[in-house]
Amino acid sequence: KQIVVIGGVAAGASFAARVRRLNEHARIILVERGKDVSFANCGLPYYIGGEIQTRGALSVQTPETLKALLNLDVKTHTEAIRIDREKKQVYVKNIISGEDEWLDYDKLMLAPGASPRIPDVPGIHHEKILTLRNLADMDRISEVAKAGKRAVVVGAGFIGLEMAEQLHRKGLSVEVVQYGPQVLPQLGKRMAKLLENELVQHGIVLHLNDRVVRYENRNSILECFLESGTVLKADFVVLSVGVEPESRLAREAHLVLGKNGHIVVNDFMQTSDADIYAAGDVVETAHRLSNERTAVPLGGPANRQGRVAADHIFLGEKARPYPGSLGTAIVRVFGTTAGTVGWSENALEKNGRSYGMVTVNDFHHAGYYPGAKPLVLTVFWDRDTDVLLGAQAAGQEGVDKRLDVMATAIAAQMTIDDLVHLELAYAPPFGSAKDIVNIAGFAATNKRDGLVDTISELPDNPDAQIIDVRAKAMADADPVAGGINIPMPALRNHLDRLDRDKPVVTVCALGKNSYFASRILKQNGFDVKSLEGGMKMMT
Ligand code: FAD
């Protein structure tokens, strides 16, 4: 068999490697437009910032090692230009030498990825308005960063935030422009706020609800004119406003594309032509939870999809389908890490799902063990079935572990009751006997069972009695507007201070004591709600 692969990075290289492990005799030709194959795109920001110091560390493989290890014929600087489905051939051209040829294929893999979106804004096509996708882009940004002092990052998604952090680390002054009201639109507002605080504390200027409407180059300084009227001056700009699938080849070959231009594939990554597979950022697949079509441009899905396609070609009936993507993603911004898996609140709302949601605070390991860091976890579940739908976490330590536990639980279609009884690794340096994941299960099942009613913001209702159950010193230092401080241990003895005809809201620092207080009040006949997540989310 002759297998031709277009695109030699995450999905393409994983596919080719798996093909070789399954078939020693196939001829595998890997066609890559760029200079490099199989490089670590996800590591690029960290080289720019200097955390990764060796450029070579990012080249996971080279054409030579791929030949030696996997017997792949790698053609770099070579662009696939056209597919002839009738003849089962691809027309490719070396963009340096100009040499061209038609390659025969028995099976073709399209793994061309996605390219950074360039908004249609006057002045945007400038040599110092840059995007980051490959090693050449990285070198260019490193070069201008060395010479520059001021950078503007447009877009505060995952890559934008990583770039803001790393350019700051490099000693540049950084401003971030974000169209929406918060960084990382996938995250809940309060979690996004933690990342925003972190940026601001490091001196990064954040322009939310704003966008660049024009760029002008004045004496080698780029002026970014924002919709709000603000003008930012920069030595260079990094654009990170999303990606677009590179599906031109597929479109011109009349393969079926989705509404946003992604290649439509079945569960085995086959396109509408059974001999052409596609994987990675260029495809849309089923969402693992909803079965709806979705595009998840992340490294994990790309690698696993490549493997699925190879299995389908060579393993026959033993091949297992791609189960769909969950969208598990994480980012670190200086000392704070945040991430998400599965459905977000916005997506649940948009889809009209009936869902429950709980936010809990705790520490990443036993609070009494030195170095315990606060952690916040939000969990979403289906109200009808109690099955988990999504989770988000933020904190300084242990965020990745909780997200991964939740990703596993969600993939296994566990319920909020299952979270209660997950038996997680515990000794004081690592976790807690009741890990925050268990606590989320406790809180979710308490909510479901009507043991507690919660609110997420302090009420406007002037009749509401806001009972602050924090210790007096804490309440004095950071008073709640309109609140009455009755520390939790004293509450049972002061019930007569409260009006039973008026609603009560209990408030504490992290949401736990206010829940305890609400249980006391509820069992004493009060109409009570607890402020979920508490007053301070990890200050
Ligand atoms: P790519 O890796 O983009 O590879 C596609 C290749 O195809 C490209 O090299 C391109 O040159 C080549 N190509 C395109 N068209 C042609 C053609 N016609 N002929 C020949 N070759 C062609 N994901 C995470 O999960 N976690 C992270 O932390 C993370 N960080 C990232 C940071 C950065 C800066 C970037 C850019 C991406 C990051 N990602 C991350 C996303 C992840 O890298 C991608 O999801 C993944 O690389 C997609 O793999 P792919 O094979 O589909 O596409």
Coordinates of C-alpha atoms and ligand atoms in Angstrom, one line a residue:
K1 CA 0.0 0.0 0.0
Q2 CA 1.1 3.6 -0.6
I3 CA 0.0 6.0 2.1
V4 CA 0.3 9.7 1.5
V5 CA 0.1 12.1 4.5
I6 CA -0.5 15.9 4.0
G7 CA 0.8 17.7 7.1
G8 CA 3.7 16.4 9.2
V9 CA 3.0 17.6 12.7
A10 CA 0.6 16.4 15.3
A11 CA -2.1 14.4 13.5
G12 CA -0.1 13.6 10.4
A13 CA 3.0 12.4 12.2
S14 CA 0.9 10.3 14.8
F15 CA -1.0 8.8 11.9
A16 CA 2.2 7.9 10.0
A17 CA 3.9 6.5 13.1
R18 CA 0.9 4.2 13.9
V19 CA 0.7 3.1 10.3
R20 CA 4.3 2.0 10.4
R21 CA 3.7 0.1 13.6
L22 CA 0.8 -1.7 12.0
N23 CA 2.4 -2.3 8.7
E24 CA 6.1 -2.6 8.1
H25 CA 5.7 -2.8 4.3
A26 CA 3.5 0.2 3.4
R27 CA 5.3 3.1 1.6
I28 CA 4.5 6.1 3.7
I29 CA 5.1 9.6 2.2
L30 CA 4.8 12.5 4.5
V31 CA 4.3 15.9 2.7
E32 CA 5.0 19.0 4.8
R33 CA 4.9 22.6 3.5
G34 CA 7.1 23.9 6.2
K35 CA 10.7 23.3 7.1
D36 CA 10.0 21.2 10.1
V37 CA 8.0 18.1 10.9
S38 CA 6.8 16.7 14.2
F39 CA 7.6 19.8 16.2
A40 CA 6.1 20.8 19.6
N41 CA 3.7 23.7 18.6
C42 CA 2.5 23.8 22.2
G43 CA 6.0 24.6 23.4
L44 CA 6.6 27.6 21.1
P45 CA 5.5 30.3 23.6
Y46 CA 7.8 28.9 26.3
Y47 CA 10.9 29.2 24.0
I48 CA 10.0 32.8 23.2
G49 CA 9.8 33.5 27.0
G50 CA 13.0 31.6 27.7
E51 CA 11.5 28.9 29.9
I52 CA 12.5 26.3 27.2
Q53 CA 16.1 27.2 26.4
T54 CA 17.0 24.7 23.8
R55 CA 15.4 25.3 20.4
G56 CA 16.2 21.7 19.4
A57 CA 14.0 20.4 22.3
L58 CA 11.0 21.6 20.2
S59 CA 12.0 19.4 17.3
V60 CA 10.6 16.1 18.5
Q61 CA 11.6 14.4 15.2
T62 CA 13.4 15.4 12.1
P63 CA 13.0 14.0 8.5
E64 CA 16.2 12.0 9.2
T65 CA 15.0 10.5 12.5
L66 CA 11.6 9.7 10.9
K67 CA 13.4 7.9 8.2
A68 CA 15.6 6.0 10.6
L69 CA 12.9 5.2 13.2
L70 CA 9.8 4.7 11.0
N71 CA 11.1 4.5 7.4
L72 CA 9.0 7.4 6.3
D73 CA 9.7 9.3 3.1
V74 CA 9.5 12.9 4.3
K75 CA 9.2 15.7 1.8
T76 CA 9.6 19.1 3.6
H77 CA 9.1 22.5 1.9
T78 CA 6.6 20.6 -0.2
E79 CA 3.0 21.7 -0.6
A80 CA 0.1 19.5 -1.6
I81 CA -1.8 21.6 -4.2
R82 CA -4.5 19.4 -5.6
I83 CA -6.1 16.0 -5.1
D84 CA -7.4 14.0 -8.1
R85 CA -9.8 11.6 -6.5
E86 CA -10.5 9.7 -9.7
K87 CA -6.9 8.8 -10.2
K88 CA -6.1 8.7 -6.5
Q89 CA -3.2 11.1 -6.9
V90 CA -2.0 14.2 -5.1
Y91 CA -0.1 17.0 -6.9
V92 CA 2.7 18.3 -4.8
K93 CA 5.3 21.0 -5.4
N94 CA 8.6 21.8 -3.6
I95 CA 8.2 25.5 -2.8
I96 CA 12.0 26.1 -2.9
S97 CA 13.1 24.1 -5.9
G98 CA 9.9 24.3 -7.8
E99 CA 10.0 20.6 -8.5
D100 CA 6.6 19.0 -8.8
E101 CA 5.1 15.6 -9.1
W102 CA 1.9 13.6 -8.8
L103 CA 1.9 11.1 -5.9
D104 CA -0.2 8.0 -6.1
Y105 CA -2.1 6.9 -3.0
D106 CA -4.1 4.0 -1.9
K107 CA -5.0 5.9 1.2
L108 CA -4.6 9.7 1.8
M109 CA -4.5 11.4 5.2
L110 CA -5.3 15.1 5.3
A111 CA -3.7 16.6 8.4
P112 CA -3.1 20.2 7.4
G113 CA -4.2 21.7 10.7
A114 CA -5.6 25.2 11.1
S115 CA -4.0 28.6 10.4
P116 CA -4.2 31.6 12.7
R117 CA -7.2 33.8 11.9
I118 CA -6.3 37.3 10.5
P119 CA -9.2 39.7 11.1
D120 CA -10.1 42.0 8.2
V121 CA -8.7 45.2 9.9
P122 CA -7.0 48.1 8.0
G123 CA -3.2 48.0 8.4
I124 CA -3.1 44.4 9.7
H125 CA -0.8 43.1 7.0
H126 CA 2.4 44.5 8.5
E127 CA 5.7 42.7 9.1
K128 CA 5.5 43.3 12.8
I129 CA 1.9 42.0 13.3
L130 CA 2.7 38.4 13.9
T131 CA 1.0 35.1 14.5
L132 CA 2.4 32.0 16.1
R133 CA 2.0 28.5 14.6
N134 CA 5.4 27.1 13.8
L135 CA 9.1 27.3 14.5
A136 CA 9.6 30.0 11.9
D137 CA 6.9 32.2 13.5
M138 CA 8.5 31.6 16.8
D139 CA 11.9 32.7 15.6
R140 CA 10.4 35.8 14.1
I141 CA 8.6 36.7 17.3
S142 CA 11.8 36.0 19.4
E143 CA 13.8 38.3 17.1
V144 CA 11.3 41.2 17.3
A145 CA 10.9 40.6 21.1
K146 CA 14.7 40.9 21.5
A147 CA 14.7 44.3 19.8
G148 CA 11.4 45.6 21.2
K149 CA 10.1 46.9 24.5
R150 CA 6.4 47.0 24.1
A151 CA 4.1 44.3 22.8
V152 CA 0.4 44.2 22.2
V153 CA -1.3 40.8 22.3
V154 CA -4.7 40.7 20.5
G155 CA -6.9 38.0 21.8
A156 CA -7.0 36.5 25.3
G157 CA -7.6 32.8 24.5
F158 CA -5.2 30.1 25.5
I159 CA -2.3 31.1 23.2
G160 CA -2.8 34.8 23.8
L161 CA -2.6 34.4 27.5
E162 CA 0.5 32.2 27.2
M163 CA 2.1 34.8 24.9
A164 CA 1.3 37.6 27.3
E165 CA 2.9 35.7 30.2
Q166 CA 6.0 34.8 28.2
L167 CA 6.6 38.2 26.6
H168 CA 6.3 39.7 30.1
R169 CA 8.8 37.1 31.3
K170 CA 11.1 38.3 28.6
G171 CA 11.0 41.8 30.1
L172 CA 8.6 43.5 27.7
S173 CA 5.7 45.7 28.7
V174 CA 2.6 43.9 27.5
E175 CA -1.0 45.0 26.8
V176 CA -3.7 42.6 26.0
V177 CA -6.8 43.4 23.9
Q178 CA -9.8 41.2 24.3
Y179 CA -13.1 41.7 22.4
G180 CA -15.3 40.0 25.0
P181 CA -15.9 41.0 28.7
Q182 CA -13.4 38.5 30.1
V183 CA -10.3 36.5 29.2
L184 CA -10.9 32.9 28.1
P185 CA -14.6 33.0 27.2
Q186 CA -14.9 29.3 27.9
L187 CA -14.4 29.9 31.6
G188 CA -16.9 31.1 34.2
K189 CA -16.7 34.8 35.0
R190 CA -15.2 34.3 38.5
M191 CA -12.5 32.0 37.3
A192 CA -11.6 34.2 34.4
K193 CA -11.3 37.0 37.0
L194 CA -8.5 35.1 38.8
L195 CA -6.5 35.0 35.6
E196 CA -7.2 38.7 34.9
N197 CA -6.1 39.6 38.4
E198 CA -2.9 37.7 37.9
L199 CA -2.2 39.6 34.6
V200 CA -2.9 42.9 36.2
Q201 CA -0.7 42.2 39.3
H202 CA 2.1 41.5 36.9
G203 CA 1.7 44.9 35.3
I204 CA 0.0 43.7 32.1
V205 CA -2.6 46.1 30.9
L206 CA -5.9 44.4 30.0
H207 CA -8.3 46.0 27.6
L208 CA -11.6 44.1 27.8
N209 CA -14.7 44.7 25.7
D210 CA -12.5 46.3 23.1
R211 CA -10.9 45.6 19.8
V212 CA -8.4 46.9 17.3
V213 CA -10.2 48.7 14.5
R214 CA -7.1 50.0 12.7
Y215 CA -3.3 49.6 12.8
E216 CA -0.9 52.4 11.7
N217 CA 2.8 52.3 11.4
R218 CA 4.3 55.6 12.6
N219 CA 8.1 55.9 12.7
S220 CA 8.5 52.1 13.3
I221 CA 6.0 52.2 16.1
L222 CA 2.8 50.4 15.5
E223 CA -0.3 52.2 16.7
C224 CA -3.3 50.1 17.5
F225 CA -6.5 52.1 17.4
L226 CA -9.1 50.5 19.7
E227 CA -12.8 50.8 19.2
S228 CA -13.0 52.6 22.6
G229 CA -10.8 55.4 21.2
T230 CA -7.7 54.3 23.1
V231 CA -4.5 54.1 21.1
L232 CA -1.8 51.6 22.0
K233 CA 1.7 51.9 20.9
A234 CA 3.8 48.8 20.3
D235 CA 7.0 47.6 18.7
F236 CA 5.1 44.5 17.6
V237 CA 1.7 42.8 17.9
V238 CA 0.9 39.2 18.4
L239 CA -2.5 38.2 17.0
S240 CA -4.1 35.2 18.7
V241 CA -7.8 35.5 17.8
G242 CA -8.5 31.9 16.9
V243 CA -7.8 29.5 14.0
E244 CA -9.4 28.5 10.7
P245 CA -9.2 25.0 9.3
E246 CA -6.9 24.7 6.3
S247 CA -9.5 22.9 4.3
R248 CA -8.9 24.4 0.8
L249 CA -7.6 21.1 -0.6
A250 CA -10.6 19.2 0.7
R251 CA -13.0 21.8 -0.5
E252 CA -11.5 21.8 -4.0
A253 CA -11.7 18.0 -4.0
H254 CA -15.4 18.4 -3.2
L255 CA -15.2 16.6 0.1
V256 CA -18.0 17.4 2.5
L257 CA -17.3 20.3 4.8
G258 CA -19.1 21.5 7.9
K259 CA -20.6 24.9 8.3
N260 CA -17.4 26.5 9.5
G261 CA -15.3 24.9 6.8
H262 CA -14.0 21.9 8.8
I263 CA -13.8 18.5 7.0
V264 CA -16.6 16.2 8.1
V265 CA -15.4 12.8 9.1
N266 CA -17.1 9.7 10.4
D267 CA -16.1 8.0 13.7
F268 CA -13.1 6.4 12.0
M269 CA -11.9 9.7 10.6
Q270 CA -12.9 8.9 7.1
T271 CA -14.0 11.8 4.9
S272 CA -16.9 11.6 2.4
D273 CA -14.3 9.8 0.2
A274 CA -13.6 6.4 1.9
D275 CA -10.0 6.4 0.8
I276 CA -9.3 9.9 2.2
Y277 CA -9.0 10.3 5.9
A278 CA -8.6 13.6 7.9
A279 CA -7.6 14.3 11.4
G280 CA -6.6 17.2 13.7
D281 CA -7.5 20.9 13.7
V282 CA -8.9 20.6 10.2
V283 CA -11.8 18.3 11.1
E284 CA -15.1 18.4 13.0
T285 CA -16.0 15.3 15.0
A286 CA -18.7 14.4 17.4
H287 CA -18.7 16.0 20.8
R288 CA -18.2 13.3 23.3
L289 CA -21.1 14.4 25.4
S290 CA -23.7 15.7 23.0
N291 CA -22.8 13.9 19.7
E292 CA -23.2 17.3 18.1
R293 CA -20.5 18.2 15.5
T294 CA -17.7 20.2 17.0
A295 CA -14.2 21.3 16.2
V296 CA -11.7 21.1 19.0
P297 CA -8.3 22.4 17.9
L298 CA -6.1 20.8 20.5
G299 CA -3.1 18.6 20.6
G300 CA -4.6 15.6 22.3
P301 CA -7.5 15.0 19.9
A302 CA -5.2 15.5 16.9
N303 CA -2.8 12.8 18.0
R304 CA -5.5 10.3 18.9
Q305 CA -7.5 10.9 15.8
G306 CA -4.4 10.2 13.7
R307 CA -4.1 6.9 15.5
V308 CA -7.8 6.0 15.0
A309 CA -7.4 6.5 11.2
A310 CA -4.4 4.2 11.0
D311 CA -6.2 1.6 13.0
H312 CA -9.1 1.7 10.7
I313 CA -7.0 1.1 7.6
F314 CA -4.9 -1.7 9.1
L315 CA -6.8 -3.3 12.0
G316 CA -10.1 -4.0 10.2
E317 CA -12.8 -5.0 12.6
K318 CA -10.5 -4.5 15.6
A319 CA -10.4 -0.8 15.0
R320 CA -12.2 1.3 17.6
P321 CA -14.0 4.5 16.8
Y322 CA -13.0 8.0 18.0
P323 CA -15.4 8.6 20.9
G324 CA -15.6 12.4 20.3
S325 CA -13.7 15.3 21.9
L326 CA -14.3 16.7 25.4
G327 CA -12.4 19.9 24.9
T328 CA -10.1 19.5 28.0
A329 CA -7.9 22.5 28.1
I330 CA -5.6 24.2 30.6
V331 CA -3.5 27.4 30.8
R332 CA -1.1 28.8 33.3
V333 CA -0.8 32.6 33.7
F334 CA 2.1 33.3 36.1
G335 CA 1.0 31.8 39.5
T336 CA -2.5 30.9 38.5
T337 CA -3.7 27.9 36.4
A338 CA -7.2 27.5 35.1
G339 CA -8.8 24.9 32.9
T340 CA -12.0 23.5 31.6
V341 CA -13.4 20.2 30.4
G342 CA -16.7 19.3 28.8
W343 CA -19.6 21.7 28.6
S344 CA -19.2 25.3 29.9
E345 CA -22.0 27.2 31.4
N346 CA -22.4 29.4 28.3
A347 CA -22.7 26.3 26.1
L348 CA -25.2 24.7 28.4
E349 CA -27.3 27.9 28.4
K350 CA -27.1 28.2 24.6
N351 CA -28.2 24.6 24.2
G352 CA -31.1 25.0 26.6
R353 CA -29.9 22.1 28.8
S354 CA -31.4 21.5 32.2
Y355 CA -28.3 21.5 34.3
G356 CA -27.1 21.8 37.9
M357 CA -24.0 23.6 38.8
V358 CA -21.9 23.9 42.0
T359 CA -18.7 25.8 42.9
V360 CA -16.6 24.8 45.8
N361 CA -13.4 26.1 47.3
D362 CA -10.8 24.1 49.2
F363 CA -7.0 23.5 49.3
H364 CA -4.9 21.5 46.9
H365 CA -3.7 19.3 49.8
A366 CA -4.5 19.0 53.5
G367 CA -4.9 22.6 54.8
Y368 CA -2.7 21.9 57.8
Y369 CA 0.2 20.7 55.7
P370 CA 2.6 23.5 54.8
G371 CA 2.1 25.1 51.4
A372 CA -1.6 24.4 51.0
K373 CA -2.9 26.5 48.1
P374 CA -6.5 27.5 47.5
L375 CA -8.3 25.8 44.7
V376 CA -11.8 26.3 43.2
L377 CA -13.8 23.8 41.3
T378 CA -17.0 24.2 39.4
V379 CA -19.0 21.1 38.3
F380 CA -21.9 20.9 35.9
W381 CA -24.3 18.0 35.7
D382 CA -27.5 17.0 34.0
R383 CA -30.5 17.7 36.2
D384 CA -32.5 14.8 34.9
T385 CA -29.8 12.0 35.1
D386 CA -27.2 13.5 37.5
V387 CA -24.6 12.6 34.9
L388 CA -21.6 14.9 34.8
L389 CA -21.5 17.4 31.9
G390 CA -18.4 19.6 32.6
A391 CA -16.0 21.0 35.1
Q392 CA -13.7 24.0 35.5
A393 CA -10.9 24.5 38.0
A394 CA -8.6 27.3 38.9
G395 CA -5.9 27.8 41.5
Q396 CA -2.2 27.8 42.0
E397 CA -1.4 24.1 42.5
G398 CA -3.2 20.9 41.7
V399 CA -5.6 22.3 39.0
D400 CA -4.3 19.8 36.4
K401 CA -4.9 16.9 38.6
R402 CA -8.5 17.9 39.4
L403 CA -9.3 18.6 35.7
D404 CA -7.9 15.2 34.7
V405 CA -9.9 13.4 37.4
M406 CA -13.0 15.3 36.1
A407 CA -12.1 14.5 32.5
T408 CA -11.9 10.9 33.3
A409 CA -15.1 10.9 35.4
I410 CA -17.0 12.7 32.6
A411 CA -15.7 10.4 29.9
A412 CA -16.8 7.5 32.1
Q413 CA -20.3 9.1 32.3
M414 CA -20.1 9.2 36.0
T415 CA -22.7 11.0 38.1
I416 CA -22.4 13.5 41.0
D417 CA -22.9 10.6 43.4
D418 CA -19.9 8.9 41.9
L419 CA -17.8 12.0 42.7
V420 CA -18.7 11.6 46.4
H421 CA -17.1 8.2 46.4
L422 CA -14.1 8.6 44.2
E423 CA -11.2 7.2 46.2
L424 CA -8.4 9.5 45.3
A425 CA -4.7 9.3 46.4
Y426 CA -4.3 10.9 49.8
A427 CA -1.5 11.7 52.2
P428 CA -1.2 15.2 53.5
P429 CA 1.5 16.4 50.9
F430 CA -0.7 15.3 48.0
G431 CA -4.4 15.8 48.8
S432 CA -7.1 15.7 51.4
A433 CA -9.1 12.8 52.9
K434 CA -12.0 14.7 51.4
D435 CA -10.5 16.0 48.1
I436 CA -12.1 19.0 46.5
V437 CA -13.5 16.6 43.9
N438 CA -15.3 14.7 46.6
I439 CA -16.5 18.0 48.1
A440 CA -17.9 19.0 44.8
G441 CA -19.8 15.7 44.9
F442 CA -21.1 16.4 48.4
A443 CA -22.2 19.9 47.4
A444 CA -23.8 18.8 44.2
T445 CA -25.8 16.0 45.8
N446 CA -26.7 18.3 48.7
K447 CA -28.1 20.8 46.2
R448 CA -29.9 18.1 44.3
D449 CA -31.4 16.7 47.5
G450 CA -32.7 20.1 48.6
L451 CA -30.4 20.3 51.6
V452 CA -29.1 23.7 50.6
D453 CA -30.3 26.5 48.4
T454 CA -27.6 28.7 47.0
I455 CA -27.1 32.0 45.3
S456 CA -24.1 33.1 43.3
E457 CA -24.3 36.9 44.0
L458 CA -25.4 38.9 47.0
P459 CA -29.1 39.7 46.8
D460 CA -30.5 43.2 45.8
N461 CA -33.6 42.5 48.0
P462 CA -33.5 45.0 50.8
D463 CA -35.5 42.7 53.0
A464 CA -32.9 40.0 52.8
Q465 CA -30.9 39.5 56.0
I466 CA -27.3 38.9 55.1
I467 CA -25.6 36.9 57.8
D468 CA -21.8 37.0 57.6
V469 CA -20.7 33.9 59.6
R470 CA -16.9 34.7 59.3
A471 CA -14.8 35.3 62.3
K472 CA -15.2 38.9 63.6
A473 CA -11.7 40.0 62.6
M474 CA -12.2 38.8 59.1
A475 CA -15.6 40.4 58.8
D476 CA -14.3 43.7 60.2
A477 CA -11.4 43.7 57.8
D478 CA -13.6 43.1 54.7
P479 CA -17.2 43.9 55.7
V480 CA -20.1 42.7 53.6
A481 CA -22.4 45.6 52.6
G482 CA -25.5 45.4 54.8
G483 CA -24.3 42.2 56.5
I484 CA -24.7 41.3 60.2
N485 CA -21.7 39.4 61.5
I486 CA -22.6 36.4 63.6
P487 CA -19.6 34.1 63.6
M488 CA -20.5 30.5 62.8
P489 CA -19.8 29.0 66.2
A490 CA -22.2 31.6 67.8
L491 CA -25.0 31.2 65.4
R492 CA -27.1 28.7 67.3
N493 CA -27.2 31.0 70.3
H494 CA -28.3 34.1 68.3
L495 CA -31.2 32.9 66.2
D496 CA -33.4 35.3 68.1
R497 CA -31.5 38.2 66.4
L498 CA -33.0 37.1 63.1
D499 CA -36.5 37.9 61.7
R500 CA -38.1 34.6 60.7
D501 CA -40.4 36.4 58.3
K502 CA -37.6 37.7 56.1
P503 CA -35.3 35.7 53.8
V504 CA -31.8 35.1 55.0
V505 CA -28.6 34.8 53.0
T506 CA -25.6 33.2 54.7
V507 CA -22.1 34.4 53.7
C508 CA -18.6 33.3 54.6
A509 CA -15.1 33.4 53.0
L510 CA -15.2 30.2 50.9
G511 CA -18.8 28.9 50.9
K512 CA -18.3 26.1 53.4
N513 CA -19.3 27.8 56.7
S514 CA -22.2 29.6 55.0
Y515 CA -23.5 26.1 54.0
F516 CA -23.1 24.9 57.6
A517 CA -24.9 28.0 58.8
S518 CA -27.7 27.5 56.2
R519 CA -28.3 24.0 57.5
I520 CA -28.7 25.3 61.0
L521 CA -31.1 28.0 59.9
K522 CA -33.0 25.8 57.5
Q523 CA -33.7 23.3 60.2
N524 CA -34.9 26.1 62.4
G525 CA -37.5 27.1 59.9
F526 CA -35.7 30.0 58.1
D527 CA -36.0 30.7 54.4
V528 CA -32.2 30.6 53.8
K529 CA -29.8 30.7 50.9
S530 CA -26.0 30.2 51.1
L531 CA -23.7 32.3 49.0
E532 CA -21.9 29.7 46.9
G533 CA -18.2 29.9 46.6
G534 CA -18.0 32.5 49.4
M535 CA -16.9 36.1 49.4
K536 CA -13.3 35.6 48.5
M537 CA -12.4 33.3 45.8
M538 CA -8.7 32.8 46.7
T539 CA -7.4 36.3 47.2
Ligands
FAD1 P1 -0.6 21.2 12.8 O1 0.1 20.7 14.0 O2 -0.8 22.6 12.6 O3 0.1 20.6 11.5 C1 -0.4 20.8 10.2 C2 0.8 20.9 9.3 O4 0.3 20.7 8.0 C3 1.5 22.2 9.3 O5 2.8 22.1 9.7 C4 1.3 22.8 7.9 O6 2.5 23.4 7.4 C5 1.0 21.5 7.1 N1 0.3 21.8 5.9 C6 -0.9 22.5 5.8 N2 -1.4 22.5 4.5 C7 -0.5 21.8 3.8 C8 -0.4 21.4 2.4 N3 -1.3 21.8 1.6 N4 0.7 20.7 2.0 C9 1.7 20.3 2.9 N5 1.6 20.6 4.2 C10 0.6 21.3 4.7 N6 -3.0 22.3 22.1 C11 -3.1 21.7 23.3 O7 -3.8 20.7 23.4 N7 -2.4 22.2 24.3 C12 -1.6 23.3 24.2 O8 -0.9 23.7 25.2 C13 -1.4 23.9 22.9 N8 -0.6 25.0 22.8 C14 -0.5 25.5 21.5 C15 0.3 26.6 21.4 C16 0.5 27.1 20.1 C17 1.4 28.3 20.0 C18 -0.1 26.6 19.0 C19 0.1 27.1 17.6 C20 -1.0 25.5 19.2 C21 -1.2 24.9 20.4 N9 -2.0 23.9 20.6 C22 -2.2 23.3 21.9 C23 -2.8 23.3 19.5 C24 -2.2 22.1 18.9 O9 -0.8 22.5 18.6 C25 -2.9 21.7 17.6 O10 -4.2 21.4 18.0 C26 -2.3 20.6 16.9 O11 -1.0 20.9 16.5 C27 -3.1 20.3 15.6 O12 -2.4 19.3 14.9 P2 -2.6 19.2 13.4 O13 -1.7 18.0 12.9 O14 -4.0 19.1 13.0 O15 -2.1 20.5 12.7

